[in-house]
Amino acid sequence: MADSKIWLSSPHMGGGEQKYVQEAFDTNWVAPLGPNVTGFEQDLEKYIGGERFVGALSSGTAAIHLGLIMLGVEAGDEVICQSMTFSASANPIKYLGATPVFIDSEETTWNICPIALEEAIKDRIAKGKKPKAIIAVHLYGMPYQADEVNRIAQQYDIPVLEDSAEALGSRYKGKSCGTLADLGILSFNGNKIITTSGGGAIVTKTKEQKDTAVFLSTQARDNAPHYQHSHVGYNYRMSNICAGIGRGQMEVLDKHINLRRSMHQFYAELFADIEGVSILSEPNEDYHSNFWLSSIVIDPLKTGGKDREGLRLALEAENIECRPLWKPMHLQPVFEGCPYYGKKVSEKLFENGLCLPSGSNLTEDEKSRISKAIKQFFS
Ligand SMILES: *Cc1c(COP(=O)(O)O)cnc(C)c1O
């Protein structure tokens, strides 16, 4: 194949990253602590605002794990989780020996459905077990219906863990994603809107909560000259090298969000004339998405039988990477038997949905290859 591969979402360095990494080497801060870790946390705190505290960790998954521990989740508990998401949202529930209770999506943001959420809470309480926490996710950068979710969570007094792994820079009613719930998490994995090669963060309301997360992430050492432990600890802190990459990435975050948003615009225009294809878009001005991944659903009844899988294969043949939407967790073999509430919204999205190349580093040439391949498929 002559044409080079077009990736769904690949790392995009801004240029400043190596300066911070070099500094770490020059000063020998090659450890899971140091000035870059502190600096990156401060950059993130300033960026997301909302008087929140940020603890830099080794991954978003680690942040969810610590977050659930801090919300008191223990073996035998139940934790509510959006079904349509990446498995990392739900796996930490299992790490703790708790049971996930999965919730369907609603059709506008594709995220947790408030109606199914409330139905689930009522039913779990009626069955004798009140869920310990709710994990809600801003998929592909699109904020979930945060007011509705918070209202229900408050009514039943259940804390919300906001999985903002895909939504750094997205906003709901002007507030940053990651700051909308009791605890938030971010991810800086290689495919996310900014990357530290691998990494994540926990976002807390108080300094004490951040200190607890950092304490747990550094093996839970008590304050003593010898190694003294009264809690189970984890090795989840971010390295000063990775944090250096993060500081450089923060310098270009807004620029990269604008580029991702223009990718969304590019697809919105491309599909405007194609019957039967709809693109995930902001429902109204309360929602501001970073459009981490531009995603569409295809209704084969309206396209003369052309479907998601057909388009995926046609693009693959042109060396253009794309992926079906996240397969809902209640359909995953690993979560078989876990309770599920809702209808078939997420199942239908999975069946008909596709994520398209959305990187902030796509060239005009690559965009025209994509556009040509899509138009050809639908012609
Ligand atoms: C990427 C991702 C995570 C996990 O983050 P890592 O940093 O890869 O561990 C969690 N939830 C969602 C929705 C994600 O997309």
Short mmCIF file of C-alpha atoms and ligand atoms in Angstrom, two decimals:
data_model
loop_
_atom_site.label_atom_id
_atom_site.label_comp_id
_atom_site.label_asym_id
_atom_site.label_seq_id
_atom_site.Cartn_x
_atom_site.Cartn_y
_atom_site.Cartn_z
CA MET A 1 0.00 0.00 0.00
CA ALA A 2 1.52 3.28 -1.09
CA ASP A 3 -0.31 5.73 1.16
CA SER A 4 0.90 6.04 4.74
CA LYS A 5 -1.43 5.11 7.59
CA ILE A 6 -3.87 7.69 8.90
CA TRP A 7 -4.37 7.12 12.62
CA LEU A 8 -7.53 7.57 14.65
CA SER A 9 -5.74 9.72 17.22
CA SER A 10 -1.98 9.81 17.55
CA PRO A 11 0.34 11.72 19.89
CA HIS A 12 0.97 15.31 18.80
CA MET A 13 3.96 16.97 20.39
CA GLY A 14 4.05 20.73 20.63
CA GLY A 15 7.82 21.19 20.78
CA GLY A 16 8.25 22.32 24.39
CA GLU A 17 8.10 18.85 25.91
CA GLN A 18 11.77 17.95 25.52
CA LYS A 19 12.89 21.08 27.35
CA TYR A 20 11.13 19.91 30.52
CA VAL A 21 12.37 16.35 30.11
CA GLN A 22 15.92 17.64 29.59
CA GLU A 23 15.60 19.71 32.75
CA ALA A 24 14.63 16.57 34.65
CA PHE A 25 17.77 14.82 33.41
CA ASP A 26 19.98 17.85 34.04
CA THR A 27 18.82 18.09 37.65
CA ASN A 28 18.62 14.29 38.13
CA TRP A 29 14.91 14.38 39.05
CA VAL A 30 14.38 11.01 37.37
CA ALA A 31 11.81 9.75 39.87
CA PRO A 32 8.07 9.68 40.60
CA LEU A 33 8.37 13.14 42.12
CA GLY A 34 10.06 16.42 41.26
CA PRO A 35 9.43 19.90 39.87
CA ASN A 36 7.69 18.69 36.71
CA VAL A 37 5.12 16.72 38.73
CA THR A 38 4.35 19.78 40.84
CA GLY A 39 4.44 22.07 37.80
CA PHE A 40 2.14 19.85 35.74
CA GLU A 41 -0.35 19.65 38.62
CA GLN A 42 -0.34 23.43 38.93
CA ASP A 43 -0.82 23.87 35.17
CA LEU A 44 -3.81 21.52 35.27
CA GLU A 45 -5.32 23.20 38.34
CA LYS A 46 -5.05 26.57 36.66
CA TYR A 47 -6.48 25.24 33.41
CA ILE A 48 -9.55 23.47 34.80
CA GLY A 49 -10.24 26.11 37.49
CA GLY A 50 -13.18 25.56 39.78
CA GLU A 51 -10.97 25.58 42.89
CA ARG A 52 -9.98 21.97 42.43
CA PHE A 53 -6.82 20.11 43.35
CA VAL A 54 -5.00 17.78 40.97
CA GLY A 55 -2.84 14.77 41.86
CA ALA A 56 -0.77 13.41 38.95
CA LEU A 57 -0.84 9.61 38.73
CA SER A 58 0.50 6.83 36.54
CA SER A 59 -2.78 6.39 34.62
CA GLY A 60 -6.44 7.28 34.44
CA THR A 61 -7.26 3.74 35.53
CA ALA A 62 -5.15 4.21 38.67
CA ALA A 63 -7.05 7.45 39.34
CA ILE A 64 -10.41 5.63 39.13
CA HIS A 65 -9.11 2.89 41.44
CA LEU A 66 -7.95 5.39 44.08
CA GLY A 67 -11.10 7.46 43.60
CA LEU A 68 -13.33 4.49 44.37
CA ILE A 69 -11.24 3.65 47.45
CA MET A 70 -11.60 7.25 48.64
CA LEU A 71 -15.37 7.03 48.14
CA GLY A 72 -15.37 4.02 50.48
CA VAL A 73 -16.05 1.26 47.95
CA GLU A 74 -15.30 -2.17 49.41
CA ALA A 75 -15.74 -5.84 48.55
CA GLY A 76 -19.40 -6.76 48.17
CA ASP A 77 -20.53 -3.19 47.35
CA GLU A 78 -22.30 -2.16 44.18
CA VAL A 79 -21.08 0.69 41.97
CA ILE A 80 -23.14 2.20 39.17
CA CYS A 81 -21.27 2.71 35.89
CA GLN A 82 -22.16 3.99 32.44
CA SER A 83 -22.26 0.91 30.20
CA MET A 84 -21.00 2.47 26.99
CA THR A 85 -17.41 3.34 27.84
CA PHE A 86 -13.88 2.01 27.76
CA SER A 87 -13.37 -0.99 30.06
CA ALA A 88 -11.00 1.05 32.25
CA SER A 89 -14.04 2.91 33.67
CA ALA A 90 -15.38 -0.34 35.12
CA ASN A 91 -12.36 -2.57 35.81
CA PRO A 92 -11.39 -0.81 39.07
CA ILE A 93 -14.82 -1.74 40.49
CA LYS A 94 -13.72 -5.36 40.06
CA TYR A 95 -10.27 -4.70 41.54
CA LEU A 96 -12.09 -3.86 44.77
CA GLY A 97 -14.29 -6.95 44.73
CA ALA A 98 -17.37 -4.81 44.13
CA THR A 99 -20.07 -5.37 41.48
CA PRO A 100 -20.72 -2.97 38.61
CA VAL A 101 -24.33 -2.05 37.85
CA PHE A 102 -24.43 -0.87 34.25
CA ILE A 103 -26.61 1.92 32.87
CA ASP A 104 -27.68 2.58 29.28
CA SER A 105 -26.93 5.77 27.34
CA GLU A 106 -29.32 8.52 26.26
CA GLU A 107 -29.46 9.54 22.62
CA THR A 108 -28.25 13.16 22.68
CA THR A 109 -24.81 12.91 24.33
CA TRP A 110 -24.50 9.09 24.19
CA ASN A 111 -23.66 9.19 27.90
CA ILE A 112 -25.36 7.86 31.05
CA CYS A 113 -29.16 8.06 30.81
CA PRO A 114 -30.58 9.89 33.86
CA ILE A 115 -33.89 8.02 33.61
CA ALA A 116 -32.25 4.59 33.64
CA LEU A 117 -29.89 5.82 36.38
CA GLU A 118 -32.75 6.74 38.70
CA GLU A 119 -34.60 3.51 37.91
CA ALA A 120 -31.47 1.53 38.80
CA ILE A 121 -30.91 3.35 42.09
CA LYS A 122 -34.52 2.80 43.16
CA ASP A 123 -34.39 -0.86 42.23
CA ARG A 124 -31.04 -1.54 43.91
CA ILE A 125 -32.28 0.16 47.09
CA ALA A 126 -35.50 -1.89 46.93
CA LYS A 127 -33.37 -5.03 46.61
CA GLY A 128 -31.59 -4.03 49.82
CA LYS A 129 -28.35 -2.53 48.57
CA LYS A 130 -27.73 1.15 47.98
CA PRO A 131 -24.99 1.74 45.37
CA LYS A 132 -21.81 3.22 46.84
CA ALA A 133 -20.89 5.45 43.89
CA ILE A 134 -21.83 6.45 40.34
CA ILE A 135 -19.26 6.53 37.54
CA ALA A 136 -20.36 8.82 34.70
CA VAL A 137 -18.28 9.34 31.56
CA HIS A 138 -17.91 12.17 29.04
CA LEU A 139 -17.51 9.98 25.96
CA TYR A 140 -15.45 11.29 23.06
CA GLY A 141 -15.25 14.63 24.89
CA MET A 142 -19.01 15.24 24.96
CA PRO A 143 -20.18 16.24 28.46
CA TYR A 144 -22.86 14.05 30.02
CA GLN A 145 -26.09 15.60 31.36
CA ALA A 146 -24.33 16.76 34.51
CA ASP A 147 -27.19 18.71 36.14
CA GLU A 148 -29.56 15.76 35.88
CA VAL A 149 -26.97 13.25 37.08
CA ASN A 150 -25.99 15.47 40.03
CA ARG A 151 -29.62 16.09 40.96
CA ILE A 152 -30.33 12.36 41.14
CA ALA A 153 -27.06 11.60 42.93
CA GLN A 154 -27.82 14.25 45.55
CA GLN A 155 -31.40 13.11 45.98
CA TYR A 156 -30.18 9.61 46.90
CA ASP A 157 -26.97 10.84 48.53
CA ILE A 158 -24.59 8.84 46.33
CA PRO A 159 -21.23 10.36 45.29
CA VAL A 160 -20.33 10.74 41.60
CA LEU A 161 -16.93 9.90 40.14
CA GLU A 162 -16.54 11.83 36.91
CA ASP A 163 -14.55 9.92 34.29
CA SER A 164 -13.17 12.82 32.30
CA ALA A 165 -10.41 10.75 30.66
CA GLU A 166 -11.57 11.83 27.20
CA ALA A 167 -12.76 15.31 28.08
CA LEU A 168 -9.90 17.53 29.21
CA GLY A 169 -10.86 20.99 27.92
CA SER A 170 -14.55 20.19 27.47
CA ARG A 171 -17.03 22.32 29.39
CA TYR A 172 -20.58 22.04 30.67
CA LYS A 173 -22.36 25.35 31.41
CA GLY A 174 -18.94 27.00 31.35
CA LYS A 175 -17.41 24.65 33.92
CA SER A 176 -14.54 22.33 33.05
CA CYS A 177 -15.19 18.64 32.77
CA GLY A 178 -13.39 16.99 35.64
CA THR A 179 -14.77 19.56 38.10
CA LEU A 180 -18.48 18.73 37.86
CA ALA A 181 -18.75 15.98 40.46
CA ASP A 182 -17.40 14.82 43.83
CA LEU A 183 -14.20 13.44 42.30
CA GLY A 184 -12.86 13.65 38.75
CA ILE A 185 -10.24 11.77 36.78
CA LEU A 186 -8.17 12.60 33.70
CA SER A 187 -6.06 10.46 31.38
CA PHE A 188 -2.92 11.30 29.41
CA ASN A 189 -2.59 8.02 27.58
CA GLY A 190 -0.99 8.04 24.12
CA ASN A 191 -4.26 8.46 22.23
CA LYS A 192 -5.87 11.13 24.44
CA ILE A 193 -6.13 14.85 23.69
CA ILE A 194 -2.78 15.42 25.41
CA THR A 195 -0.38 12.67 26.35
CA THR A 196 2.44 12.07 28.80
CA SER A 197 3.06 8.75 26.98
CA GLY A 198 1.03 7.23 29.80
CA GLY A 199 -0.45 8.97 32.79
CA GLY A 200 -3.51 10.24 34.56
CA ALA A 201 -4.73 12.46 37.36
CA ILE A 202 -7.28 12.66 40.12
CA VAL A 203 -9.22 15.91 40.59
CA THR A 204 -10.45 16.64 44.11
CA LYS A 205 -12.46 19.31 45.90
CA THR A 206 -10.11 19.61 48.88
CA LYS A 207 -6.38 19.66 49.51
CA GLU A 208 -6.85 16.86 52.07
CA GLN A 209 -8.39 14.59 49.42
CA LYS A 210 -5.51 15.26 47.06
CA ASP A 211 -3.02 14.51 49.84
CA THR A 212 -4.83 11.23 50.56
CA ALA A 213 -4.66 10.24 46.88
CA VAL A 214 -0.94 11.06 46.70
CA PHE A 215 -0.34 9.19 49.98
CA LEU A 216 -2.09 6.07 48.65
CA SER A 217 -0.28 6.38 45.31
CA THR A 218 3.16 6.37 46.97
CA GLN A 219 2.83 3.14 48.98
CA ALA A 220 0.94 4.75 51.90
CA ARG A 221 4.02 5.44 54.00
CA ASP A 222 3.24 6.82 57.42
CA ASN A 223 5.28 9.72 58.73
CA ALA A 224 8.21 7.92 60.38
CA PRO A 225 11.97 7.56 59.73
CA HIS A 226 11.57 3.82 59.08
CA TYR A 227 9.04 2.22 56.72
CA GLN A 228 5.78 2.28 58.67
CA HIS A 229 2.40 1.42 57.12
CA SER A 230 -1.13 1.45 58.46
CA HIS A 231 -2.89 1.35 55.05
CA VAL A 232 -2.57 -0.72 51.90
CA GLY A 233 -0.60 1.40 49.45
CA TYR A 234 -0.18 1.54 45.67
CA ASN A 235 2.61 2.54 43.30
CA TYR A 236 0.54 4.94 41.19
CA ARG A 237 2.40 8.27 41.20
CA MET A 238 3.36 9.96 37.94
CA SER A 239 7.06 10.09 37.02
CA ASN A 240 8.82 13.44 36.75
CA ILE A 241 9.85 12.52 33.18
CA CYS A 242 6.25 11.93 32.06
CA ALA A 243 5.12 15.08 33.87
CA GLY A 244 7.71 17.00 31.83
CA ILE A 245 5.99 15.86 28.64
CA GLY A 246 2.69 16.92 30.23
CA ARG A 247 3.96 20.45 30.94
CA GLY A 248 4.97 20.83 27.30
CA GLN A 249 1.62 19.48 26.15
CA MET A 250 -0.27 21.99 28.32
CA GLU A 251 1.32 24.78 26.27
CA VAL A 252 -0.49 23.54 23.15
CA LEU A 253 -3.69 22.11 24.66
CA ASP A 254 -6.00 24.93 23.56
CA LYS A 255 -4.48 24.97 20.10
CA HIS A 256 -4.99 21.22 19.80
CA ILE A 257 -8.59 21.43 21.02
CA ASN A 258 -9.30 24.00 18.31
CA LEU A 259 -7.79 21.65 15.74
CA ARG A 260 -9.93 18.73 17.01
CA ARG A 261 -12.98 20.98 16.87
CA SER A 262 -12.15 21.88 13.29
CA MET A 263 -11.92 18.14 12.49
CA HIS A 264 -15.47 17.84 13.82
CA GLN A 265 -16.51 20.74 11.59
CA PHE A 266 -14.81 19.07 8.62
CA TYR A 267 -16.88 15.90 9.15
CA ALA A 268 -20.08 17.82 9.91
CA GLU A 269 -19.79 19.52 6.52
CA LEU A 270 -18.82 16.30 4.77
CA PHE A 271 -21.85 14.41 6.13
CA ALA A 272 -24.31 17.30 5.81
CA ASP A 273 -25.32 16.07 2.35
CA ILE A 274 -25.19 12.35 3.13
CA GLU A 275 -28.60 11.00 4.04
CA GLY A 276 -28.69 8.59 6.99
CA VAL A 277 -25.46 9.66 8.71
CA SER A 278 -25.50 11.74 11.88
CA ILE A 279 -22.51 13.10 13.75
CA LEU A 280 -22.26 13.46 17.54
CA SER A 281 -22.70 17.21 18.10
CA GLU A 282 -23.26 19.60 20.99
CA PRO A 283 -27.03 19.55 21.78
CA ASN A 284 -27.07 23.23 22.82
CA GLU A 285 -24.77 25.98 24.13
CA ASP A 286 -24.52 24.35 27.59
CA TYR A 287 -22.24 21.77 26.01
CA HIS A 288 -18.73 22.50 24.77
CA SER A 289 -16.86 19.42 23.56
CA ASN A 290 -13.14 19.06 22.92
CA PHE A 291 -14.27 16.65 20.16
CA TRP A 292 -11.51 14.24 21.11
CA LEU A 293 -12.93 11.80 18.57
CA SER A 294 -15.39 12.72 15.83
CA SER A 295 -18.03 9.99 15.79
CA ILE A 296 -20.96 9.15 13.56
CA VAL A 297 -23.89 6.77 13.44
CA ILE A 298 -25.12 5.32 10.19
CA ASP A 299 -28.71 4.24 9.67
CA PRO A 300 -28.51 1.60 6.93
CA LEU A 301 -32.27 1.93 6.34
CA LYS A 302 -31.63 5.45 5.07
CA THR A 303 -28.38 4.88 3.17
CA GLY A 304 -29.65 2.13 0.89
CA GLY A 305 -28.02 -0.57 3.00
CA LYS A 306 -24.59 1.02 3.39
CA ASP A 307 -23.59 0.37 6.96
CA ARG A 308 -20.96 1.04 9.60
CA GLU A 309 -18.96 -2.09 8.88
CA GLY A 310 -18.96 -1.36 5.16
CA LEU A 311 -17.54 2.13 5.75
CA ARG A 312 -15.00 0.85 8.25
CA LEU A 313 -13.69 -1.73 5.78
CA ALA A 314 -13.67 0.76 2.91
CA LEU A 315 -11.55 3.15 4.97
CA GLU A 316 -9.31 0.36 6.20
CA ALA A 317 -8.64 -0.57 2.58
CA GLU A 318 -7.35 2.99 2.11
CA ASN A 319 -5.10 2.62 5.17
CA ILE A 320 -7.35 4.91 7.22
CA GLU A 321 -7.90 3.76 10.80
CA CYS A 322 -11.36 3.98 12.33
CA ARG A 323 -13.10 2.10 15.14
CA PRO A 324 -16.60 1.08 16.14
CA LEU A 325 -17.86 3.00 19.19
CA TRP A 326 -17.09 1.49 22.60
CA LYS A 327 -18.79 -1.85 23.00
CA PRO A 328 -21.10 -1.53 26.03
CA MET A 329 -19.81 -3.18 29.19
CA HIS A 330 -23.03 -5.13 29.78
CA LEU A 331 -22.27 -6.99 26.52
CA GLN A 332 -18.69 -7.84 27.48
CA PRO A 333 -17.95 -11.43 28.50
CA VAL A 334 -15.85 -10.23 31.44
CA PHE A 335 -18.89 -8.48 32.98
CA GLU A 336 -21.42 -11.21 32.23
CA GLY A 337 -24.14 -11.46 34.83
CA CYS A 338 -23.74 -7.90 36.15
CA PRO A 339 -27.04 -6.00 36.51
CA TYR A 340 -28.01 -3.67 33.65
CA TYR A 341 -30.68 -0.97 33.45
CA GLY A 342 -31.96 0.65 30.29
CA LYS A 343 -33.09 -0.17 26.83
CA LYS A 344 -31.01 -0.71 23.74
CA VAL A 345 -29.64 2.76 23.06
CA SER A 346 -25.99 1.87 23.67
CA GLU A 347 -26.35 -1.43 21.83
CA LYS A 348 -27.69 0.38 18.75
CA LEU A 349 -24.96 3.00 18.96
CA PHE A 350 -22.37 0.24 19.08
CA GLU A 351 -23.94 -1.52 16.13
CA ASN A 352 -24.10 1.56 13.91
CA GLY A 353 -21.44 3.91 15.24
CA LEU A 354 -17.94 4.68 14.04
CA CYS A 355 -15.09 6.88 15.33
CA LEU A 356 -13.20 8.65 12.55
CA PRO A 357 -9.62 9.93 12.41
CA SER A 358 -9.67 13.01 14.64
CA GLY A 359 -6.09 13.89 15.51
CA SER A 360 -4.96 17.49 15.86
CA ASN A 361 -2.02 16.58 13.60
CA LEU A 362 -3.89 15.50 10.45
CA THR A 363 -2.62 17.22 7.31
CA GLU A 364 -4.70 18.74 4.50
CA ASP A 365 -3.52 15.90 2.30
CA GLU A 366 -4.73 13.31 4.82
CA LYS A 367 -8.05 15.12 5.16
CA SER A 368 -8.61 15.00 1.43
CA ARG A 369 -7.81 11.27 1.37
CA ILE A 370 -10.42 10.73 4.10
CA SER A 371 -12.97 12.91 2.36
CA LYS A 372 -12.46 11.18 -0.97
CA ALA A 373 -12.77 7.69 0.55
CA ILE A 374 -15.97 8.59 2.43
CA LYS A 375 -17.60 10.25 -0.58
CA GLN A 376 -16.69 7.31 -2.75
CA PHE A 377 -18.22 4.85 -0.29
CA PHE A 378 -21.54 6.72 -0.16
CA SER A 379 -21.71 7.54 -3.89
C1 LIG B 1 -8.50 6.18 28.46
C2 LIG B 1 -9.66 6.01 29.35
C3 LIG B 1 -9.51 5.59 30.68
C4 LIG B 1 -8.23 5.08 31.24
O1 LIG B 1 -7.18 5.93 31.23
P1 LIG B 1 -5.68 5.32 31.18
O2 LIG B 1 -4.85 6.53 31.42
O3 LIG B 1 -5.49 4.74 29.82
O4 LIG B 1 -5.57 4.31 32.27
C5 LIG B 1 -10.64 5.55 31.48
N1 LIG B 1 -11.85 5.89 31.02
C6 LIG B 1 -12.03 6.28 29.74
C7 LIG B 1 -13.40 6.66 29.31
C8 LIG B 1 -10.95 6.33 28.86
O5 LIG B 1 -11.15 6.68 27.59
#
